[in-house]
Amino acid sequence: MRGRSEPAARKDRALIFEVKGNSLDDGPGIRTVVFFKGCPLNCVWCHNPESKKAQVEISFDREKCIGCGSCLAACPENALDRAETSFIDRKRCTLCMECTSACPSGALSQVGRYLHIDELMAEIEKDIPFFRASAGGITLSGGEPSLYMDFSSNLLQRAKLKEIHTLVETCGFFDYRKFMEALYPFLDTIYYDIKIFDPTEHKRLCGAPNEKILENFKLLAAECSRDGKELLPRIPLIPGATATSENLASIARFLKESGSARVELLSYNPLWLSKLSLLGQSAPCGSVSSPGEWMPVSQVEQCRKLFSDFQIK
Ligand code: SF4
Ligand code: SF4
């Protein structure tokens, strides 16, 4: 069986679900984004649901299936049944990945692989000319990079030796002292997600309390301001969850008190629903209003205006 789960505290390898080159969406310039697999939060609307579990998973895309049956013959556990909507009986599945090797169409695929730091750096270094030409660099994303603190520290230090710009996207749920020792010195920019201000609602919709996230942000804001590092708070606009005027006003007040002059609002993306179904999961009812629809521009504008009222760009 290929690793179902392994401890995250390794310096030389980590569980990664994608390394994406030529990204223009995750920081300045052209970037290579490393998506770690595993997150301490469990946000209902996570737009990368395949990043949540710190373990290898299997995905099935019915639209790609040509019905050849090779996987059925390959599975030693009899865990596959084309008559079932879910196709994979995930209780029986041991993640041996025999079926993904047998599948000719890519309908069955492994999500997440353990990458060695040397392998990852070799991939990143190929993109150095693009970083130089565009003032880009690498972005550690996820999932949550700080879940792999030692590996991320190692990766950032290796990048800095090559004079590569470094950025982390974090949910803020980390041990502050460890973050400051292991990651902060090797980071140029930090993108910091803040989702829900009310602690009870945060726990209900994100699966963990938010005190540590808010406290870490305040401390980091003071540190970044002293050191001249960029700290950009980001808020995903989720209809009926984060994108309520009460929640956004509370966050705006908090950001103002922390000295933030800018915020990035991330418009709602309903594609998480189809990603969830590839993993054999469905969204909990009633947690997001109109979950299958894109957010109207007028609503995004209203949210933006709310921050302008607090003189936050
Ligand atoms: S990974 Fe595929 S072949 Fe292996 S037990 Fe699961 S369904 Fe069967
Ligand atoms: S091997 Fe792939 S294409 Fe063939 S039946 Fe299985 S999932 Fe479908």
Short mmCIF file of C-alpha atoms and ligand atoms in Angstrom, two decimals:
data_model
loop_
_atom_site.label_atom_id
_atom_site.label_comp_id
_atom_site.label_asym_id
_atom_site.label_seq_id
_atom_site.Cartn_x
_atom_site.Cartn_y
_atom_site.Cartn_z
CA MET A 1 0.00 0.00 0.00
CA ARG A 2 1.30 3.49 -0.88
CA GLY A 3 1.34 5.68 2.27
CA ARG A 4 -2.16 6.35 3.61
CA SER A 5 -0.75 8.85 6.10
CA GLU A 6 2.65 9.80 7.44
CA PRO A 7 3.83 12.29 10.05
CA ALA A 8 4.18 15.79 8.65
CA ALA A 9 7.36 16.56 10.65
CA ARG A 10 9.94 15.67 8.01
CA LYS A 11 12.46 18.05 6.60
CA ASP A 12 13.17 16.23 3.36
CA ARG A 13 9.72 15.29 2.06
CA ALA A 14 6.11 16.37 2.27
CA LEU A 15 2.71 15.38 0.95
CA ILE A 16 1.88 17.62 -1.99
CA PHE A 17 -1.14 17.47 -4.26
CA GLU A 18 0.03 19.78 -7.04
CA VAL A 19 2.98 21.82 -8.22
CA LYS A 20 1.60 24.40 -10.61
CA GLY A 21 3.90 26.48 -12.80
CA ASN A 22 3.07 29.68 -14.71
CA SER A 23 0.55 30.88 -12.14
CA LEU A 24 -0.50 34.52 -12.34
CA ASP A 25 -2.99 34.35 -9.45
CA ASP A 26 -0.94 33.60 -6.36
CA GLY A 27 1.28 36.63 -5.88
CA PRO A 28 3.36 39.00 -8.01
CA GLY A 29 4.74 37.97 -11.41
CA ILE A 30 4.84 34.45 -12.77
CA ARG A 31 4.90 31.93 -9.93
CA THR A 32 5.32 28.27 -9.22
CA VAL A 33 2.79 27.26 -6.60
CA VAL A 34 3.35 24.31 -4.27
CA PHE A 35 0.07 22.99 -2.90
CA PHE A 36 0.55 21.07 0.35
CA LYS A 37 -2.00 18.44 1.32
CA GLY A 38 -3.47 18.76 4.81
CA CYS A 39 -5.07 21.63 6.73
CA PRO A 40 -5.86 22.19 10.43
CA LEU A 41 -9.12 23.91 9.43
CA ASN A 42 -12.08 22.26 7.74
CA CYS A 43 -13.92 25.11 5.99
CA VAL A 44 -17.18 23.91 4.50
CA TRP A 45 -16.67 25.83 1.21
CA CYS A 46 -12.93 25.09 0.77
CA HIS A 47 -12.19 25.62 -2.93
CA ASN A 48 -9.45 22.99 -2.75
CA PRO A 49 -11.25 20.19 -0.88
CA GLU A 50 -8.58 17.74 -2.10
CA SER A 51 -6.12 19.66 0.09
CA LYS A 52 -7.91 19.12 3.40
CA LYS A 53 -6.73 15.66 4.48
CA ALA A 54 -3.05 15.08 5.22
CA GLN A 55 -3.21 11.72 3.49
CA VAL A 56 -3.24 10.28 0.00
CA GLU A 57 -6.75 9.97 -1.48
CA ILE A 58 -8.34 8.54 -4.60
CA SER A 59 -10.55 10.49 -6.97
CA PHE A 60 -13.08 9.27 -9.54
CA ASP A 61 -14.30 11.41 -12.43
CA ARG A 62 -17.36 9.74 -14.00
CA GLU A 63 -17.19 11.99 -17.08
CA LYS A 64 -13.79 10.56 -18.01
CA CYS A 65 -14.80 6.91 -17.49
CA ILE A 66 -15.06 4.89 -20.75
CA GLY A 67 -16.49 1.83 -18.99
CA CYS A 68 -13.66 -0.55 -19.92
CA GLY A 69 -13.78 -2.42 -16.58
CA SER A 70 -9.98 -2.68 -16.18
CA CYS A 71 -10.18 -1.22 -12.69
CA LEU A 72 -12.71 -3.84 -11.54
CA ALA A 73 -10.35 -6.63 -12.50
CA ALA A 74 -7.39 -4.87 -10.86
CA CYS A 75 -8.95 -4.13 -7.46
CA PRO A 76 -7.90 -6.74 -4.87
CA GLU A 77 -10.56 -5.58 -2.38
CA ASN A 78 -13.65 -5.67 -4.59
CA ALA A 79 -14.16 -2.04 -3.66
CA LEU A 80 -15.45 -0.86 -7.04
CA ASP A 81 -19.00 -1.11 -8.32
CA ARG A 82 -20.13 0.78 -11.44
CA ALA A 83 -23.77 0.41 -10.43
CA GLU A 84 -23.15 2.51 -7.30
CA THR A 85 -23.28 6.31 -7.66
CA SER A 86 -20.14 6.68 -5.58
CA PHE A 87 -18.35 3.95 -7.64
CA ILE A 88 -15.70 3.44 -4.92
CA ASP A 89 -16.57 1.85 -1.61
CA ARG A 90 -14.17 3.99 0.40
CA LYS A 91 -14.61 1.85 3.53
CA ARG A 92 -13.21 -1.17 1.69
CA CYS A 93 -10.57 0.71 -0.31
CA THR A 94 -7.02 0.33 1.06
CA LEU A 95 -5.58 2.98 -1.32
CA CYS A 96 -3.34 0.43 -3.01
CA MET A 97 -3.79 2.41 -6.29
CA GLU A 98 -3.86 -0.75 -8.46
CA CYS A 99 -6.99 0.64 -10.13
CA THR A 100 -5.43 4.02 -10.96
CA SER A 101 -2.53 2.24 -12.68
CA ALA A 102 -4.99 0.10 -14.66
CA CYS A 103 -7.29 2.99 -15.66
CA PRO A 104 -6.53 4.07 -19.26
CA SER A 105 -8.57 7.28 -19.23
CA GLY A 106 -7.46 9.00 -16.02
CA ALA A 107 -10.95 8.67 -14.54
CA LEU A 108 -9.40 7.15 -11.43
CA SER A 109 -6.44 9.05 -10.05
CA GLN A 110 -4.30 9.37 -6.96
CA VAL A 111 -4.56 12.67 -5.10
CA GLY A 112 -1.35 13.63 -3.31
CA ARG A 113 2.19 12.27 -3.49
CA TYR A 114 5.19 12.47 -1.21
CA LEU A 115 7.79 14.68 -2.88
CA HIS A 116 11.44 14.86 -1.87
CA ILE A 117 12.85 18.35 -1.45
CA ASP A 118 15.49 17.74 -4.17
CA GLU A 119 12.81 16.63 -6.64
CA LEU A 120 10.71 19.69 -5.86
CA MET A 121 13.63 22.12 -6.09
CA ALA A 122 14.63 20.63 -9.46
CA GLU A 123 11.11 21.35 -10.71
CA ILE A 124 11.15 24.89 -9.29
CA GLU A 125 14.57 25.76 -10.65
CA LYS A 126 13.38 25.15 -14.22
CA ASP A 127 11.12 28.20 -13.77
CA ILE A 128 13.82 30.60 -12.54
CA PRO A 129 14.04 32.40 -15.93
CA PHE A 130 10.30 33.16 -15.71
CA PHE A 131 10.70 34.44 -12.13
CA ARG A 132 13.52 36.73 -13.21
CA ALA A 133 11.64 38.07 -16.23
CA SER A 134 8.43 38.81 -14.30
CA ALA A 135 9.55 39.55 -10.73
CA GLY A 136 7.78 36.33 -9.74
CA GLY A 137 8.81 33.48 -7.46
CA ILE A 138 7.39 30.59 -5.46
CA THR A 139 4.18 30.46 -3.46
CA LEU A 140 3.58 27.89 -0.73
CA SER A 141 -0.13 27.16 -0.61
CA GLY A 142 -2.48 24.34 0.21
CA GLY A 143 -3.78 23.02 2.34
CA GLU A 144 -1.62 24.67 4.95
CA PRO A 145 2.17 24.94 4.38
CA SER A 146 2.85 25.51 8.10
CA LEU A 147 1.54 22.00 8.80
CA TYR A 148 4.85 20.95 7.21
CA MET A 149 6.90 23.51 9.13
CA ASP A 150 10.31 21.81 8.81
CA PHE A 151 9.91 20.98 5.14
CA SER A 152 8.57 24.46 4.30
CA SER A 153 11.46 26.06 6.16
CA ASN A 154 13.93 23.91 4.23
CA LEU A 155 12.22 24.76 0.93
CA LEU A 156 12.19 28.51 1.62
CA GLN A 157 15.86 28.48 2.61
CA ARG A 158 16.78 26.59 -0.56
CA ALA A 159 14.77 29.12 -2.60
CA LYS A 160 16.49 32.05 -0.89
CA LEU A 161 19.91 30.60 -1.75
CA LYS A 162 18.78 30.92 -5.40
CA GLU A 163 17.48 34.46 -4.76
CA ILE A 164 13.88 33.45 -5.48
CA HIS A 165 11.03 35.62 -4.17
CA THR A 166 9.02 33.68 -1.57
CA LEU A 167 5.38 33.94 -0.50
CA VAL A 168 3.20 31.84 1.77
CA GLU A 169 -0.59 31.60 1.77
CA THR A 170 -1.68 30.64 5.28
CA CYS A 171 -4.87 30.11 7.26
CA GLY A 172 -3.07 31.51 10.33
CA PHE A 173 -3.72 28.49 12.53
CA PHE A 174 -0.10 27.85 13.51
CA ASP A 175 2.24 27.94 16.49
CA TYR A 176 3.44 31.55 16.36
CA ARG A 177 6.89 30.94 17.83
CA LYS A 178 7.62 28.10 15.39
CA PHE A 179 6.35 30.13 12.43
CA MET A 180 8.62 33.05 13.37
CA GLU A 181 11.65 30.80 13.72
CA ALA A 182 11.14 28.46 10.79
CA LEU A 183 9.32 30.41 8.07
CA TYR A 184 9.23 34.14 8.71
CA PRO A 185 12.96 34.89 8.18
CA PHE A 186 12.83 33.35 4.69
CA LEU A 187 9.58 34.93 3.52
CA ASP A 188 9.15 38.08 1.44
CA THR A 189 5.36 38.16 1.53
CA ILE A 190 2.57 36.60 3.59
CA TYR A 191 -1.02 36.21 2.40
CA TYR A 192 -3.17 35.61 5.49
CA ASP A 193 -6.75 34.33 5.32
CA ILE A 194 -9.30 35.68 7.78
CA LYS A 195 -12.76 34.20 7.32
CA ILE A 196 -15.18 34.61 10.19
CA PHE A 197 -14.88 36.94 13.17
CA ASP A 198 -17.48 35.39 15.46
CA PRO A 199 -15.73 32.50 17.31
CA THR A 200 -18.81 30.24 17.46
CA GLU A 201 -19.58 30.66 13.77
CA HIS A 202 -15.91 30.13 12.93
CA LYS A 203 -15.90 26.87 14.81
CA ARG A 204 -19.15 25.77 13.16
CA LEU A 205 -18.12 26.55 9.57
CA CYS A 206 -14.32 26.23 9.68
CA GLY A 207 -14.01 23.37 12.17
CA ALA A 208 -11.70 25.14 14.66
CA PRO A 209 -11.67 28.17 16.96
CA ASN A 210 -10.36 31.48 15.57
CA GLU A 211 -8.67 33.07 18.63
CA LYS A 212 -5.22 31.83 17.62
CA ILE A 213 -5.72 33.04 14.02
CA LEU A 214 -6.65 36.57 15.11
CA GLU A 215 -3.95 36.76 17.77
CA ASN A 216 -1.28 35.52 15.33
CA PHE A 217 -2.39 38.11 12.79
CA LYS A 218 -2.04 40.98 15.26
CA LEU A 219 1.46 39.87 16.29
CA LEU A 220 2.52 39.32 12.69
CA ALA A 221 1.13 42.68 11.57
CA ALA A 222 3.32 44.46 14.14
CA GLU A 223 6.37 42.40 13.16
CA CYS A 224 5.87 42.89 9.39
CA SER A 225 5.38 46.61 9.83
CA ARG A 226 8.70 46.81 11.74
CA ASP A 227 10.53 44.71 9.11
CA GLY A 228 8.90 46.21 6.02
CA LYS A 229 7.46 42.86 4.89
CA GLU A 230 4.17 42.61 3.05
CA LEU A 231 1.30 41.04 5.02
CA LEU A 232 -1.89 40.90 2.99
CA PRO A 233 -5.11 39.81 4.74
CA ARG A 234 -7.50 37.99 2.42
CA ILE A 235 -11.18 37.18 2.86
CA PRO A 236 -13.01 34.60 0.75
CA LEU A 237 -16.49 35.98 0.05
CA ILE A 238 -18.85 33.08 0.78
CA PRO A 239 -22.57 33.90 0.43
CA GLY A 240 -24.38 33.54 3.75
CA ALA A 241 -21.18 32.56 5.60
CA THR A 242 -18.35 35.12 5.40
CA ALA A 243 -20.00 37.65 3.06
CA THR A 244 -22.44 39.13 5.57
CA SER A 245 -22.24 42.82 6.41
CA GLU A 246 -21.95 42.02 10.13
CA ASN A 247 -18.98 39.67 9.65
CA LEU A 248 -17.18 41.92 7.16
CA ALA A 249 -17.65 45.00 9.36
CA SER A 250 -16.19 43.13 12.36
CA ILE A 251 -13.19 42.03 10.29
CA ALA A 252 -12.74 45.54 8.87
CA ARG A 253 -12.68 46.96 12.43
CA PHE A 254 -10.16 44.32 13.49
CA LEU A 255 -7.92 45.03 10.47
CA LYS A 256 -8.08 48.74 11.13
CA GLU A 257 -6.99 48.18 14.75
CA SER A 258 -4.15 45.95 13.53
CA GLY A 259 -2.90 48.70 11.21
CA SER A 260 -3.82 47.01 7.90
CA ALA A 261 -4.34 49.42 5.01
CA ARG A 262 -5.26 46.81 2.39
CA VAL A 263 -7.34 43.67 2.09
CA GLU A 264 -7.93 41.25 -0.76
CA LEU A 265 -11.49 40.01 -1.26
CA LEU A 266 -11.66 36.64 -3.00
CA SER A 267 -14.84 36.24 -5.00
CA TYR A 268 -16.87 33.07 -4.37
CA ASN A 269 -16.06 30.12 -6.64
CA PRO A 270 -18.77 27.38 -6.80
CA LEU A 271 -16.43 24.83 -8.45
CA TRP A 272 -15.65 23.32 -5.02
CA LEU A 273 -18.92 21.38 -5.30
CA SER A 274 -17.79 19.36 -8.33
CA LYS A 275 -14.36 18.83 -6.76
CA LEU A 276 -16.04 17.41 -3.65
CA SER A 277 -17.97 14.86 -5.69
CA LEU A 278 -14.72 13.54 -7.26
CA LEU A 279 -13.71 12.58 -3.71
CA GLY A 280 -17.07 10.92 -3.06
CA GLN A 281 -18.30 13.69 -0.74
CA SER A 282 -21.20 16.12 -0.77
CA ALA A 283 -21.62 19.57 0.74
CA PRO A 284 -23.47 19.89 4.07
CA CYS A 285 -26.90 21.45 3.49
CA GLY A 286 -27.59 25.06 4.36
CA SER A 287 -24.02 26.13 5.17
CA VAL A 288 -23.67 28.38 2.09
CA SER A 289 -26.55 30.21 0.39
CA SER A 290 -26.97 29.44 -3.35
CA PRO A 291 -23.83 27.29 -3.29
CA GLY A 292 -23.92 26.48 -7.04
CA GLU A 293 -24.02 30.10 -8.25
CA TRP A 294 -21.27 32.63 -8.88
CA MET A 295 -21.52 35.78 -6.78
CA PRO A 296 -23.02 38.77 -8.65
CA VAL A 297 -20.56 41.61 -9.25
CA SER A 298 -22.91 44.02 -7.47
CA GLN A 299 -22.61 41.96 -4.27
CA VAL A 300 -18.81 41.92 -4.49
CA GLU A 301 -18.96 45.70 -4.96
CA GLN A 302 -21.04 46.07 -1.77
CA CYS A 303 -18.44 44.08 0.17
CA ARG A 304 -15.64 46.19 -1.31
CA LYS A 305 -17.44 49.41 -0.35
CA LEU A 306 -17.77 48.25 3.23
CA PHE A 307 -13.96 48.14 3.53
CA SER A 308 -13.57 51.51 1.76
CA ASP A 309 -15.80 52.96 4.49
CA PHE A 310 -13.10 51.91 6.97
CA GLN A 311 -10.41 53.46 4.72
CA ILE A 312 -9.07 50.01 3.86
CA LYS A 313 -8.18 49.55 0.19
S1 SF4 B 1 -7.14 1.92 -4.56
FE1 SF4 B 1 -8.42 1.10 -6.18
S2 SF4 B 1 -7.67 -0.99 -6.44
FE2 SF4 B 1 -6.90 -0.31 -4.46
S3 SF4 B 1 -8.45 -0.97 -2.98
FE3 SF4 B 1 -8.97 1.12 -3.57
S4 SF4 B 1 -10.42 0.90 -5.20
FE4 SF4 B 1 -9.38 -1.08 -5.01
S1 SF4 B 2 -10.50 1.61 -15.65
FE1 SF4 B 2 -11.01 3.79 -15.70
S2 SF4 B 2 -12.11 4.06 -17.64
FE2 SF4 B 2 -12.09 1.85 -17.21
S3 SF4 B 2 -14.02 1.47 -16.07
FE3 SF4 B 2 -12.44 1.86 -14.56
S4 SF4 B 2 -12.60 4.06 -14.15
FE4 SF4 B 2 -13.67 3.70 -16.07
#
